[in-house]
Coordinates of C-alpha atoms and ligand atoms in Angstrom, one line a residue:
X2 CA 0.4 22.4 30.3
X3 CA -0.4 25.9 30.5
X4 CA 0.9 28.4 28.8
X5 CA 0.7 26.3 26.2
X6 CA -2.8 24.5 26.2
X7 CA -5.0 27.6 26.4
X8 CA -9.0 26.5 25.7
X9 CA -10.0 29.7 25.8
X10 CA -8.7 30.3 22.3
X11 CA -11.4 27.9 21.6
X12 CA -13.6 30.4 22.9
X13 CA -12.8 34.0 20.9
X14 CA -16.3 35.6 19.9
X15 CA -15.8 34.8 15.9
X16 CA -14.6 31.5 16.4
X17 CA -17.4 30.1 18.7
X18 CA -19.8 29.1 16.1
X19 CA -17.1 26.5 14.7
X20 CA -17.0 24.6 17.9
X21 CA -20.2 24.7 18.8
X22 CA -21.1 21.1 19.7
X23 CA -24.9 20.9 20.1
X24 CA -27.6 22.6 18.6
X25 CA -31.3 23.3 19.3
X26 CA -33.6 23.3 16.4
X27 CA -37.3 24.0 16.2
X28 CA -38.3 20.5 14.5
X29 CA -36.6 18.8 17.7
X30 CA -39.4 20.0 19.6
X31 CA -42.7 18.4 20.5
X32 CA -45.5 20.6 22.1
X33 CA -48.3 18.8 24.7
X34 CA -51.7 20.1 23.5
X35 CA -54.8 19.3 25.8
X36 CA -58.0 19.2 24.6
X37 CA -60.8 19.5 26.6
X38 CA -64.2 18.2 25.7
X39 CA -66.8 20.1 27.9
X40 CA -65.0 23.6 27.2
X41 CA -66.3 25.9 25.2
X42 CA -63.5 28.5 25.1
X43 CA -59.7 27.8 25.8
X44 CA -59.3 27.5 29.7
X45 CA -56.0 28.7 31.2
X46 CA -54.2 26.1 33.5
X47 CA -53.5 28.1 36.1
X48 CA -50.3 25.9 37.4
X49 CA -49.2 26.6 33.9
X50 CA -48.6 30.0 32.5
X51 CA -48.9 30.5 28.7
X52 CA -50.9 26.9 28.5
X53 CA -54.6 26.5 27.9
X54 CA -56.9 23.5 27.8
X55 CA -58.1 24.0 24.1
X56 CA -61.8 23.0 23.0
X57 CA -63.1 21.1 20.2
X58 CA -63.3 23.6 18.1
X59 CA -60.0 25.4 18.8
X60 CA -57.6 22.6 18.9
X61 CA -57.0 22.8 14.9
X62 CA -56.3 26.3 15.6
X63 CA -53.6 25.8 17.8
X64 CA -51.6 23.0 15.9
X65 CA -51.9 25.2 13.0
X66 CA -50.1 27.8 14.7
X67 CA -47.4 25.5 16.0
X68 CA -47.3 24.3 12.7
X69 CA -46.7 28.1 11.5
X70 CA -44.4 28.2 13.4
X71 CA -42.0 25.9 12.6
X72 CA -42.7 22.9 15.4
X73 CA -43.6 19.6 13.4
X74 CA -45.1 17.0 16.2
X75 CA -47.7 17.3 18.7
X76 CA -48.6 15.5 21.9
X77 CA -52.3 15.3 22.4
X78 CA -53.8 14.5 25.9
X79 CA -57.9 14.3 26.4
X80 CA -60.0 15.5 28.8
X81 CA -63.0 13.2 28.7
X82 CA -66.5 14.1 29.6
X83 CA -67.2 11.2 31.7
X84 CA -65.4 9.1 33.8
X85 CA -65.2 5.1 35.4
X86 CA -63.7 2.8 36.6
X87 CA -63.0 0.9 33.1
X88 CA -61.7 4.4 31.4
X89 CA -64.1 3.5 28.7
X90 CA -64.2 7.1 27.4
X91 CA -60.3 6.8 26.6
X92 CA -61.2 4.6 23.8
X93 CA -64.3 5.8 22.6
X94 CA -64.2 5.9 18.6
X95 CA -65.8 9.7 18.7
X96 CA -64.1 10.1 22.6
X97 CA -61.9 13.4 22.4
X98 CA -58.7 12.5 21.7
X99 CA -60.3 10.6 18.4
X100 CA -61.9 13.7 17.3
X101 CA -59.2 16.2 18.7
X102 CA -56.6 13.4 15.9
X103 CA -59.2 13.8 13.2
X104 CA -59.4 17.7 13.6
X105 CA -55.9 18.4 13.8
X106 CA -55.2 16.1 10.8
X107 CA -57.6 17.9 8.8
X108 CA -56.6 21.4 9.9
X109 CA -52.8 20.5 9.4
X110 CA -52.1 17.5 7.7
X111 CA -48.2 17.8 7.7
X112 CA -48.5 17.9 11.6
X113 CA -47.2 14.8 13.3
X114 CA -49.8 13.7 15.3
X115 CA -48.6 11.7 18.7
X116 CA -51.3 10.6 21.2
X117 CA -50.6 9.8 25.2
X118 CA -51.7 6.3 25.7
X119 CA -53.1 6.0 29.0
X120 CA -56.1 5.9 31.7
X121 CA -55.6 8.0 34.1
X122 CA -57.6 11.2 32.6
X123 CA -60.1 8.6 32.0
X124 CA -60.8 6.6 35.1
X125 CA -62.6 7.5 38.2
X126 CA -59.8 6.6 40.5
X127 CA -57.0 8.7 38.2
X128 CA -55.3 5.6 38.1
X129 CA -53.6 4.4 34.6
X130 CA -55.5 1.5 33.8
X131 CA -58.0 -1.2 36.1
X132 CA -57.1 -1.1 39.7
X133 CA -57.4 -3.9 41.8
X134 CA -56.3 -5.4 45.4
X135 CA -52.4 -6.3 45.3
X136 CA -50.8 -8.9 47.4
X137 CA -49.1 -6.4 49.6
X138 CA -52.9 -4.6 50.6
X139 CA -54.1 -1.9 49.0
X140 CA -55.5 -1.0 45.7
X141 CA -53.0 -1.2 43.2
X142 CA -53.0 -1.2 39.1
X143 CA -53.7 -5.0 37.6
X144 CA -51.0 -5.3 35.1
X145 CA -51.6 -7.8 32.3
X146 CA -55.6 -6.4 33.1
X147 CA -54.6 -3.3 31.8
X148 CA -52.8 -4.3 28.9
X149 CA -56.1 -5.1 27.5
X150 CA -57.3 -1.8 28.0
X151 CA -53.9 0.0 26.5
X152 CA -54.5 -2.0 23.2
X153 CA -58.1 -0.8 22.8
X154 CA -56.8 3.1 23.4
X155 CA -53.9 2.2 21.1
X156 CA -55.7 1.1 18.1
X157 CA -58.4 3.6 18.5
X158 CA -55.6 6.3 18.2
X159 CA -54.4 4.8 15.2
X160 CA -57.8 4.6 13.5
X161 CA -58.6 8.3 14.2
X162 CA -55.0 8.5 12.7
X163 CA -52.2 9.0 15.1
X164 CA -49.0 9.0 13.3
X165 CA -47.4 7.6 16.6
X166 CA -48.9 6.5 20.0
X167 CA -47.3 6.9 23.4
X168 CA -48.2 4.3 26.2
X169 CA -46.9 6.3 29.5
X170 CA -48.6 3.4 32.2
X171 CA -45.4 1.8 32.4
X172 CA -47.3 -1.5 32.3
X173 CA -44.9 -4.4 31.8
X174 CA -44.8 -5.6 28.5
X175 CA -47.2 -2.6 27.4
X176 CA -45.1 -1.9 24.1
X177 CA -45.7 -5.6 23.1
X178 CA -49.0 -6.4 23.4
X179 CA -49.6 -2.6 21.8
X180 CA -47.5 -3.4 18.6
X181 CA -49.2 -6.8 18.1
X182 CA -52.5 -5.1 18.6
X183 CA -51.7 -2.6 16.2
X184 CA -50.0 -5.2 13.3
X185 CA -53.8 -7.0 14.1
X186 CA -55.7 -3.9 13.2
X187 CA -53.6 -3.4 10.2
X188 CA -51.8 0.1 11.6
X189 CA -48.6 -1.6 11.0
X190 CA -47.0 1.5 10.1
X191 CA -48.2 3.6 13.3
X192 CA -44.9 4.1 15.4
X193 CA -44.8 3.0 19.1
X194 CA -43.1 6.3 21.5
X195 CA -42.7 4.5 24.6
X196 CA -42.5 6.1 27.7
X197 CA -39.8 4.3 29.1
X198 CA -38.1 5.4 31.6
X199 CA -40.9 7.0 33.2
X200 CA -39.9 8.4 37.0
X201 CA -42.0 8.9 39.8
X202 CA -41.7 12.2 40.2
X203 CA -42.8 15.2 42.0
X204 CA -42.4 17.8 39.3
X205 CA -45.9 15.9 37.2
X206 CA -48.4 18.0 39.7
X207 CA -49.0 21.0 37.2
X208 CA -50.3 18.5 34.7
X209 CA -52.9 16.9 37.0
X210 CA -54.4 20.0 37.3
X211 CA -54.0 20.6 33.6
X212 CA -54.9 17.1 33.0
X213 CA -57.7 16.8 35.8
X214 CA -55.7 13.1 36.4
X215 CA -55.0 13.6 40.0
X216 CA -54.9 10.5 41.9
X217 CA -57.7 9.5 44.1
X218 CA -56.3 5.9 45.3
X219 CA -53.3 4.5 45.7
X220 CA -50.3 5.9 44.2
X221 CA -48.1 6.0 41.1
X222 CA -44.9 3.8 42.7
X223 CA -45.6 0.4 42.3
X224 CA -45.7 1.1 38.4
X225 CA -43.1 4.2 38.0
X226 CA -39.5 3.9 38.5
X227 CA -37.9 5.3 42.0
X228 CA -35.7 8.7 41.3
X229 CA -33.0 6.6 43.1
X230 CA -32.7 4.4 39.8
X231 CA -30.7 4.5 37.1
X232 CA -30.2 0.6 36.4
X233 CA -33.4 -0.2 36.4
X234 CA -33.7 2.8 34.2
X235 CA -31.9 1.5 31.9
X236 CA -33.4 -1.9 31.8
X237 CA -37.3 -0.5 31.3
X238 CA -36.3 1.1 27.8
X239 CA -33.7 -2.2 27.1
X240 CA -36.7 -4.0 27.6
X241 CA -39.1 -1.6 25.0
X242 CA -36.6 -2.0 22.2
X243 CA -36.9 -6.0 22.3
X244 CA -40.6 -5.7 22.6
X245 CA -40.4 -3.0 19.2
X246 CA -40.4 0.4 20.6
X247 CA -39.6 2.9 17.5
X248 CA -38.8 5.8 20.1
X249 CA -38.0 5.7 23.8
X250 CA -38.7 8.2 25.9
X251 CA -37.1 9.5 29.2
X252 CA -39.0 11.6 31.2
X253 CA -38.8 13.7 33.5
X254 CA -36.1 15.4 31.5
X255 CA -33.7 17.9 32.8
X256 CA -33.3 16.2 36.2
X257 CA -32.4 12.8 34.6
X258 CA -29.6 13.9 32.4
X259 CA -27.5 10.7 33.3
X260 CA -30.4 8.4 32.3
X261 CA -30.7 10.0 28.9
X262 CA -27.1 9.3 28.0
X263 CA -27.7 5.9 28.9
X264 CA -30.5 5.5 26.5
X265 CA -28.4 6.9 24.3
X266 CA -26.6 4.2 24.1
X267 CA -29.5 1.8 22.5
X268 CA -29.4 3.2 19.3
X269 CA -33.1 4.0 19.1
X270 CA -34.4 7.1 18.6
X271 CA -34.5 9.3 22.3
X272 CA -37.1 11.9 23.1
X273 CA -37.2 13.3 26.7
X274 CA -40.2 14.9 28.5
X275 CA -39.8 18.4 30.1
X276 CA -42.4 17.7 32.0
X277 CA -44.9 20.4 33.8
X278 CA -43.2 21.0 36.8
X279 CA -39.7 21.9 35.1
X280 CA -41.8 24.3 32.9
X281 CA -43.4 25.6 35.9
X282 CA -40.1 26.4 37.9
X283 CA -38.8 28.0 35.7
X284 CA -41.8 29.8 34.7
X285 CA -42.5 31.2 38.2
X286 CA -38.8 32.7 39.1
X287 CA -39.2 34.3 35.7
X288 CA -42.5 35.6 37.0
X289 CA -40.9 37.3 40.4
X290 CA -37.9 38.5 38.6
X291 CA -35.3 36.1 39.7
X292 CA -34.5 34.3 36.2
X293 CA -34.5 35.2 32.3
X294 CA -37.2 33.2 31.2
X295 CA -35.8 32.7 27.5
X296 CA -32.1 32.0 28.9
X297 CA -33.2 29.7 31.4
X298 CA -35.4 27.9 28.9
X299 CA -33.3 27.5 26.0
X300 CA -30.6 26.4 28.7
X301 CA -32.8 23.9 29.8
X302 CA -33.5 22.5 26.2
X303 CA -29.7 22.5 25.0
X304 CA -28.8 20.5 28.1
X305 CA -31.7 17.9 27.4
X306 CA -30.1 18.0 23.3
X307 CA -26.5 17.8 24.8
X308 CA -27.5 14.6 26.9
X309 CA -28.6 12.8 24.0
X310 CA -32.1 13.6 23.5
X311 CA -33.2 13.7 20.0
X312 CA -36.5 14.9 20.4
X313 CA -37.9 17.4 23.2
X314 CA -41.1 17.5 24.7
X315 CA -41.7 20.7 26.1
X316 CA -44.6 23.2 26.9
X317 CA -41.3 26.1 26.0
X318 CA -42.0 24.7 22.1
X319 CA -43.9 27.3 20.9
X320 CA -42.0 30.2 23.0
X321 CA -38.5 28.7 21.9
X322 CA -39.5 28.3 18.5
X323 CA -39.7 31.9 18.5
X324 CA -36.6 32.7 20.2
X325 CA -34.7 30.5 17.8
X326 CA -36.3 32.3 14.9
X327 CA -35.3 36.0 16.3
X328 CA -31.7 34.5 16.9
X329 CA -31.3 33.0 13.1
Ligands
PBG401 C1 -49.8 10.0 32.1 C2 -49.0 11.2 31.9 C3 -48.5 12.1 32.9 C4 -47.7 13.0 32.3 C5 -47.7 12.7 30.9 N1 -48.4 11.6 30.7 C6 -48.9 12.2 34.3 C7 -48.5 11.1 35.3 O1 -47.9 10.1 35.0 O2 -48.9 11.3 36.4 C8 -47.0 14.1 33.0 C9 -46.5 15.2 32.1 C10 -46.2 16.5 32.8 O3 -46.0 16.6 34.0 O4 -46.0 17.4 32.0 N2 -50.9 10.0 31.2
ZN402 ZN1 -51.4 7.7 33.5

């Protein structure tokens, strides 16, 4: 076709903007906060640059600034106090997630507050909900056991006053039994984010440090989905929206690109999860020199945006916020 189909007149500088096809925009970002109970200053997370496990009394502080500057939702994981084997801390009515939702509500009310729904920050064996023996030997987690558990954390959110929950155990029928529970407590209007298509992945060991959720027994791959899945990817959120997900959620992000145009596809809202390790990458060849941090990152974002994603989880939000605000 050539000389006659020529895409780089697509491509002339003043033109550009006109074909742009995706865009990255602060309020499609989500930034993880962690709040520590027992700290009584912010504590770096040494596996992750630029983040900090924030106290008590800070955490207010830091969704304010977010706020300030421009990001509109939050993601707010606890570090208990005390662990066991029942995670009874994670639903606590004054345990620190509760608190850390009633303080940033106060500080910011605007904020969106979203709360990770889970047990493995809260149980002795870092597992996500009550582990038991499985048929095949081993300790492994007890499913419709810990659905029980997921509703307590759920509706506890919700009455601290989560705007959305997040159940990330990839329990079956976890979205279910957390909507009904919710409709029972009267938080009808609380949203359901499910994680769902939730990999098990390599690239979540920065956040177990961050996190202190390290796993102690068994591991993570009789609940999360194998890398080498894409169907089954596919079914996990199918599955969600039936049960009354509002959001689904893919995560990892960046290295699952073809599963977040499949969920694409469902119509539902799509968030993905840059998780800690894809933060951490790029973080560290920035460090030594061998990438442009701000390039890299915003290249990682507009690729998650140009997959489908509507919403970004990333621990870039506060960073890219202000790189989109010097390029405006
Ligand atoms: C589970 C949870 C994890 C992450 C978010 N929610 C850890 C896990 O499943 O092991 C990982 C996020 C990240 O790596 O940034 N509560
Ligand atoms: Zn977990």
């Amino acid at each position: 076709m050539y000389p006659e189909k020529r895409m780089r007149r697509l491509r002339r500088r003043r033109l550009l903007p006109l074909f742009t096809e995706h865009h990255l925009r602060t309020d499609q970002l989500i930034a993880p906060l962690f709040v520590d109970e027992e700290a009584a200053a912010p504590v770096p997370i040494a596996s992750m640059p630029g983040q900090a496990r924030q106290t008590m009394d800070s955490v207010g502080e830091a969704a304010a600034r977010l706020y300030a500057a421009g990001i509109r939702a939050v993601l707010l994981f606890g570090i208990p106090r005390t662990k066991d084997a029942a995670a009874s801390s994670a639903y606590d009515e004054t345990g620190v997630v509760q608190e850390a939702v009633r303080r940033v509500r106060a500080e910011v009310p605007n904020l969106v507050v979203i709360t990770d729904v889970c047990a493995c920050e809260y149980t002795d064996t870092g597992q996500c909900g009550i582990v038991g023996d499985c048929a095949d030997g081993g300790p492994d987690l007890l499913n419709d056991e810990s659905l029980a558990l997921m509703q307590r954390i759920a509706v506890s959110h919700a009455r601290a006053g989560a705007d959305i929950v997040a159940p990330s155990c990839m329990l079956d029928g976890m979205v279910q039994a957390i909507r009904s529970a919710l409709d029972a407590a009267g938080f009808e209007e609380t949203l359901i984010m499910a994680y769902s298509s939730k990999f098990a992945s390599a690239l979540y060991g920065p956040f177990r440090e961050a996190a202190d959720s390290g796993c102690s027994c068994g591991e993570r791959s009789t609940y999360q989905i194998s890398p080498a899945n894409g169907r089954e990817a596919f079914v996990e959120p199918s599955l969600d929206a039936a049960e009354g997900a509002d959001v689904l959620m893919v995560k990892p992000a960046g290295p699952y690109l073809d599963v977040i145009a499949r969920v694409r596809t469902l119509d539902l809202p799509v968030a993905a999860y840059q998780v800690s390790g894809e933060y951490a990458m790029i973080r560290a060849a920035a460090e030594r020199g061998w990438l442009d941090e701000r390039a890299a990152a915003l290249e990682s974002l507009l690729a998650i945006r140009r997959a489908g994603a509507d919403l970004i989880i990333t621990y870039f939000a506060e960073d890219a916020a202000r790189w989109l605000a010097e390029d405006a």
